[in-house]
mmCIF file of C-alpha atoms in Angstrom:
data_model
loop_
_atom_site.group_PDB
_atom_site.id
_atom_site.type_symbol
_atom_site.label_atom_id
_atom_site.label_comp_id
_atom_site.label_asym_id
_atom_site.label_seq_id
_atom_site.Cartn_x
_atom_site.Cartn_y
_atom_site.Cartn_z
ATOM 1 C CA UNK T 11 114.513 116.306 79.305
ATOM 2 C CA UNK T 12 112.403 114.414 81.780
ATOM 3 C CA UNK T 13 110.253 111.328 81.676
ATOM 4 C CA UNK T 14 107.254 110.727 83.897
ATOM 5 C CA UNK T 15 106.255 107.166 84.581
ATOM 6 C CA UNK T 16 103.547 105.483 86.610
ATOM 7 C CA UNK T 17 105.020 103.371 89.382
ATOM 8 C CA UNK T 18 103.319 101.189 91.967
ATOM 9 C CA UNK T 19 105.031 101.981 95.262
ATOM 10 C CA UNK T 20 104.511 101.449 98.978
ATOM 11 C CA UNK T 21 102.676 104.475 100.363
ATOM 12 C CA UNK T 22 105.661 105.525 102.521
ATOM 13 C CA UNK T 23 107.924 105.757 99.474
ATOM 14 C CA UNK T 24 105.325 107.649 97.443
ATOM 15 C CA UNK T 25 105.065 110.175 100.296
ATOM 16 C CA UNK T 26 108.848 110.388 100.545
ATOM 17 C CA UNK T 27 109.270 110.975 96.800
ATOM 18 C CA UNK T 28 106.468 113.533 96.814
ATOM 19 C CA UNK T 29 108.259 115.492 99.555
ATOM 20 C CA UNK T 30 111.803 114.920 98.238
ATOM 21 C CA UNK T 31 111.702 114.219 94.468
ATOM 22 C CA UNK T 32 115.494 114.489 94.185
ATOM 23 C CA UNK T 33 115.729 111.110 95.959
ATOM 24 C CA UNK T 34 114.737 109.448 92.666
ATOM 25 C CA UNK T 35 118.275 110.030 91.354
ATOM 26 C CA UNK T 36 119.886 108.604 94.499
ATOM 27 C CA UNK T 37 117.538 105.592 94.453
ATOM 28 C CA UNK T 38 118.361 104.893 90.798
ATOM 29 C CA UNK T 39 122.091 105.180 91.497
ATOM 30 C CA UNK T 40 121.856 102.857 94.509
ATOM 31 C CA UNK T 41 119.825 100.296 92.596
ATOM 32 C CA UNK T 42 122.165 100.445 89.608
ATOM 33 C CA UNK T 43 125.301 100.153 91.756
ATOM 34 C CA UNK T 44 123.966 97.560 94.188
ATOM 35 C CA UNK T 45 126.195 94.787 95.466
ATOM 36 C CA UNK T 46 125.214 91.239 96.332
ATOM 37 C CA UNK T 47 125.613 91.944 100.055
ATOM 38 C CA UNK T 48 123.372 95.011 99.807
ATOM 39 C CA UNK T 49 120.727 92.958 98.019
ATOM 40 C CA UNK T 50 120.873 90.231 100.666
ATOM 41 C CA UNK T 51 120.344 92.835 103.378
ATOM 42 C CA UNK T 52 117.489 94.485 101.455
ATOM 43 C CA UNK T 53 115.793 91.261 100.284
ATOM 44 C CA UNK T 54 112.968 91.444 102.827
ATOM 45 C CA UNK T 55 112.616 95.244 102.566
ATOM 46 C CA UNK T 56 112.742 95.773 106.333
ATOM 47 C CA UNK T 57 111.769 99.476 106.097
ATOM 48 C CA UNK T 58 109.418 99.617 103.095
ATOM 49 C CA UNK T 59 107.825 96.209 102.685
ATOM 50 C CA UNK T 60 104.682 96.098 100.535
ATOM 51 C CA UNK T 61 103.341 93.619 103.087
ATOM 52 C CA UNK T 62 103.195 96.318 105.768
ATOM 53 C CA UNK T 63 102.094 99.240 103.624
ATOM 54 C CA UNK T 64 99.388 100.036 101.099
ATOM 55 C CA UNK T 65 100.530 100.069 97.481
ATOM 56 C CA UNK T 66 99.666 103.202 95.520
ATOM 57 C CA UNK T 67 100.017 104.462 91.969
ATOM 58 C CA UNK T 68 102.437 107.381 91.835
ATOM 59 C CA UNK T 69 103.796 109.349 88.883
ATOM 60 C CA UNK T 70 107.553 109.584 89.238
ATOM 61 C CA UNK T 71 109.656 112.109 87.335
ATOM 62 C CA UNK T 72 112.930 110.671 86.032
ATOM 63 C CA UNK T 73 115.586 112.058 83.777
ATOM 64 C CA UNK T 74 115.402 110.089 80.554
ATOM 65 C CA UNK T 75 118.778 108.554 81.339
ATOM 66 C CA UNK T 76 117.668 107.426 84.818
ATOM 67 C CA UNK T 77 114.461 105.945 83.424
ATOM 68 C CA UNK T 78 116.337 104.055 80.713
ATOM 69 C CA UNK T 79 118.963 102.853 83.180
ATOM 70 C CA UNK T 80 116.329 101.544 85.561
ATOM 71 C CA UNK T 81 113.977 100.065 82.977
ATOM 72 C CA UNK T 82 116.576 98.008 81.089
ATOM 73 C CA UNK T 83 117.973 96.284 84.165
ATOM 74 C CA UNK T 84 116.648 92.778 84.544
ATOM 75 C CA UNK T 85 115.482 92.264 88.101
ATOM 76 C CA UNK T 86 113.384 89.630 89.765
ATOM 77 C CA UNK T 87 112.323 90.661 93.249
ATOM 78 C CA UNK T 88 113.085 88.115 95.965
ATOM 79 C CA UNK T 89 109.966 86.274 97.114
ATOM 80 C CA UNK T 90 110.435 87.548 100.657
ATOM 81 C CA UNK T 91 110.103 91.152 99.465
ATOM 82 C CA UNK T 92 106.348 90.984 98.981
ATOM 83 C CA UNK T 93 106.348 92.383 95.439
ATOM 84 C CA UNK T 94 104.032 90.356 93.212
ATOM 85 C CA UNK T 95 104.017 91.052 89.494
ATOM 86 C CA UNK T 96 100.526 91.089 87.973
ATOM 87 C CA UNK T 97 99.909 88.749 85.073
ATOM 88 C CA UNK T 98 97.224 90.959 83.541
ATOM 89 C CA UNK T 99 98.183 94.090 81.622
ATOM 90 C CA UNK T 100 101.738 94.859 80.468
ATOM 91 C CA UNK T 101 101.521 98.479 81.666
ATOM 92 C CA UNK T 102 100.586 97.270 85.147
ATOM 93 C CA UNK T 103 103.547 94.909 85.139
ATOM 94 C CA UNK T 104 105.890 97.709 84.062
ATOM 95 C CA UNK T 105 104.562 100.030 86.785
ATOM 96 C CA UNK T 106 105.113 97.357 89.444
ATOM 97 C CA UNK T 107 108.612 96.522 88.128
ATOM 98 C CA UNK T 108 109.675 100.178 88.160
ATOM 99 C CA UNK T 109 108.180 100.658 91.623
ATOM 100 C CA UNK T 110 109.981 97.556 92.845
ATOM 101 C CA UNK T 111 113.336 98.795 91.534
ATOM 102 C CA UNK T 112 112.827 102.240 93.095
ATOM 103 C CA UNK T 113 111.783 100.655 96.394
ATOM 104 C CA UNK T 114 114.912 98.509 96.502
ATOM 105 C CA UNK T 115 117.050 101.524 95.563
ATOM 106 C CA UNK T 116 115.646 103.555 98.447
ATOM 107 C CA UNK T 117 115.963 100.606 100.828
ATOM 108 C CA UNK T 118 119.647 100.225 99.885
ATOM 109 C CA UNK T 119 120.161 103.986 100.256
ATOM 110 C CA UNK T 120 118.610 103.910 103.733
ATOM 111 C CA UNK T 121 120.800 100.968 104.729
ATOM 112 C CA UNK T 122 123.926 102.753 103.552
ATOM 113 C CA UNK T 123 123.037 105.864 105.517
ATOM 114 C CA UNK T 124 121.765 104.130 108.666
ATOM 115 C CA UNK T 125 124.288 101.380 109.307
ATOM 116 C CA UNK T 126 127.767 102.495 110.308
ATOM 117 C CA UNK T 127 130.432 100.285 108.838
ATOM 118 C CA UNK T 128 133.544 99.066 110.624
ATOM 119 C CA UNK T 129 135.861 101.223 108.519
ATOM 120 C CA UNK T 130 133.993 104.523 108.868
ATOM 121 C CA UNK T 131 135.907 107.137 110.782
ATOM 122 C CA UNK T 132 134.646 108.283 114.185
ATOM 123 C CA UNK T 133 134.602 111.884 112.932
ATOM 124 C CA UNK T 134 132.125 110.937 110.184
ATOM 125 C CA UNK T 135 128.717 111.776 111.693
ATOM 126 C CA UNK T 136 126.799 109.709 109.147
ATOM 127 C CA UNK T 137 128.773 106.526 109.757
ATOM 128 C CA UNK T 138 128.700 105.802 106.024
ATOM 129 C CA UNK T 139 131.862 104.467 104.473
ATOM 130 C CA UNK T 140 132.765 105.216 100.885
ATOM 131 C CA UNK T 141 132.195 101.545 100.004
ATOM 132 C CA UNK T 142 128.537 101.802 101.086
ATOM 133 C CA UNK T 143 127.758 104.615 98.665
ATOM 134 C CA UNK T 144 127.698 103.779 94.950
ATOM 135 C CA UNK T 145 130.762 105.083 93.101
ATOM 136 C CA UNK T 146 128.576 107.307 90.891
ATOM 137 C CA UNK T 147 127.403 109.188 93.990
ATOM 138 C CA UNK T 148 130.966 109.524 95.332
ATOM 139 C CA UNK T 149 132.170 110.957 91.999
ATOM 140 C CA UNK T 150 129.196 113.350 91.808
ATOM 141 C CA UNK T 151 129.853 114.553 95.348
ATOM 142 C CA UNK T 152 133.548 114.999 94.548
ATOM 143 C CA UNK T 153 132.807 116.950 91.358
ATOM 144 C CA UNK T 154 130.303 119.159 93.204
ATOM 145 C CA UNK T 155 132.844 120.059 95.873
ATOM 146 C CA UNK T 156 135.941 120.149 93.636
ATOM 147 C CA UNK T 157 134.977 123.288 91.708
ATOM 148 C CA UNK T 158 136.833 125.520 94.202
ATOM 149 C CA UNK T 159 139.731 123.194 95.062
ATOM 150 C CA UNK T 160 143.008 124.579 93.688
ATOM 151 C CA UNK T 161 144.594 121.118 93.327
ATOM 152 C CA UNK T 162 141.606 119.864 91.290
ATOM 153 C CA UNK T 163 141.589 122.986 89.101
ATOM 154 C CA UNK T 164 145.338 122.593 88.465
ATOM 155 C CA UNK T 165 144.875 118.914 87.609
ATOM 156 C CA UNK T 166 141.968 119.736 85.318
ATOM 157 C CA UNK T 167 143.954 122.453 83.542
ATOM 158 C CA UNK T 168 146.861 120.036 83.007
ATOM 159 C CA UNK T 169 144.718 117.268 81.517
ATOM 160 C CA UNK T 170 143.010 119.803 79.245
ATOM 161 C CA UNK T 171 146.418 121.082 78.035
ATOM 162 C CA UNK T 172 147.492 117.513 77.272
ATOM 163 C CA UNK T 173 144.405 116.981 75.103
ATOM 164 C CA UNK T 174 142.568 114.574 77.378
ATOM 165 C CA UNK T 175 139.181 115.993 76.404
ATOM 166 C CA UNK T 176 140.008 115.871 72.653
ATOM 167 C CA UNK T 177 138.455 119.276 71.976
ATOM 168 C CA UNK T 178 135.035 118.330 73.377
ATOM 169 C CA UNK T 179 132.866 121.146 74.715
ATOM 170 C CA UNK T 180 132.346 121.113 78.511
ATOM 171 C CA UNK T 181 128.570 120.664 78.140
ATOM 172 C CA UNK T 182 128.839 117.628 75.862
ATOM 173 C CA UNK T 183 128.044 114.149 77.204
ATOM 174 C CA UNK T 184 131.448 112.833 76.078
ATOM 175 C CA UNK T 185 133.248 115.621 77.972
ATOM 176 C CA UNK T 186 131.171 114.885 81.071
ATOM 177 C CA UNK T 187 132.026 111.171 80.824
ATOM 178 C CA UNK T 188 135.716 111.986 80.433
ATOM 179 C CA UNK T 189 135.505 114.396 83.381
ATOM 180 C CA UNK T 190 134.075 111.578 85.513
ATOM 181 C CA UNK T 191 136.930 109.309 84.366
ATOM 182 C CA UNK T 192 139.449 111.994 85.320
ATOM 183 C CA UNK T 193 137.805 112.355 88.744
ATOM 184 C CA UNK T 194 138.116 108.616 89.306
ATOM 185 C CA UNK T 195 141.835 108.627 88.441
#
């Protein structure tokens, strides 16, 4: 199930999301898992400032979970960011708030991918340390790559035999949550 919402975004981000709609999930994850240091670095939106770009209406496709996760988070954009919330219509305010959150999520994602950290290994071509990427993204990446790993499959079989999943079906949300917990262990 998907949800489409009107968002007011800088033109560059609207173009980016039009070309690569899967970035919505990464932006939501980055915004949701943001740290105080990431927010300080993104406060002026050095790459995607509304002060340097036209603002456009853009219909963004979210999963219902991503939309809910983003819309319930209280967030007041720093004054230096250039996002101004309109006082007029509530739907305009909501569109600007959602666009602001997506913009900050993409800004944080770009920072994490562009700035090598001190503890990243020299063999890592991206220069991104695991601390820079939200834990949800690390777990997703692990689960995507673990499907063929014999050690992971053995571990998974053992936790299933011990009743960790309490009889839940693999497609159920509770099973998926438990699988994520097992991956974090």
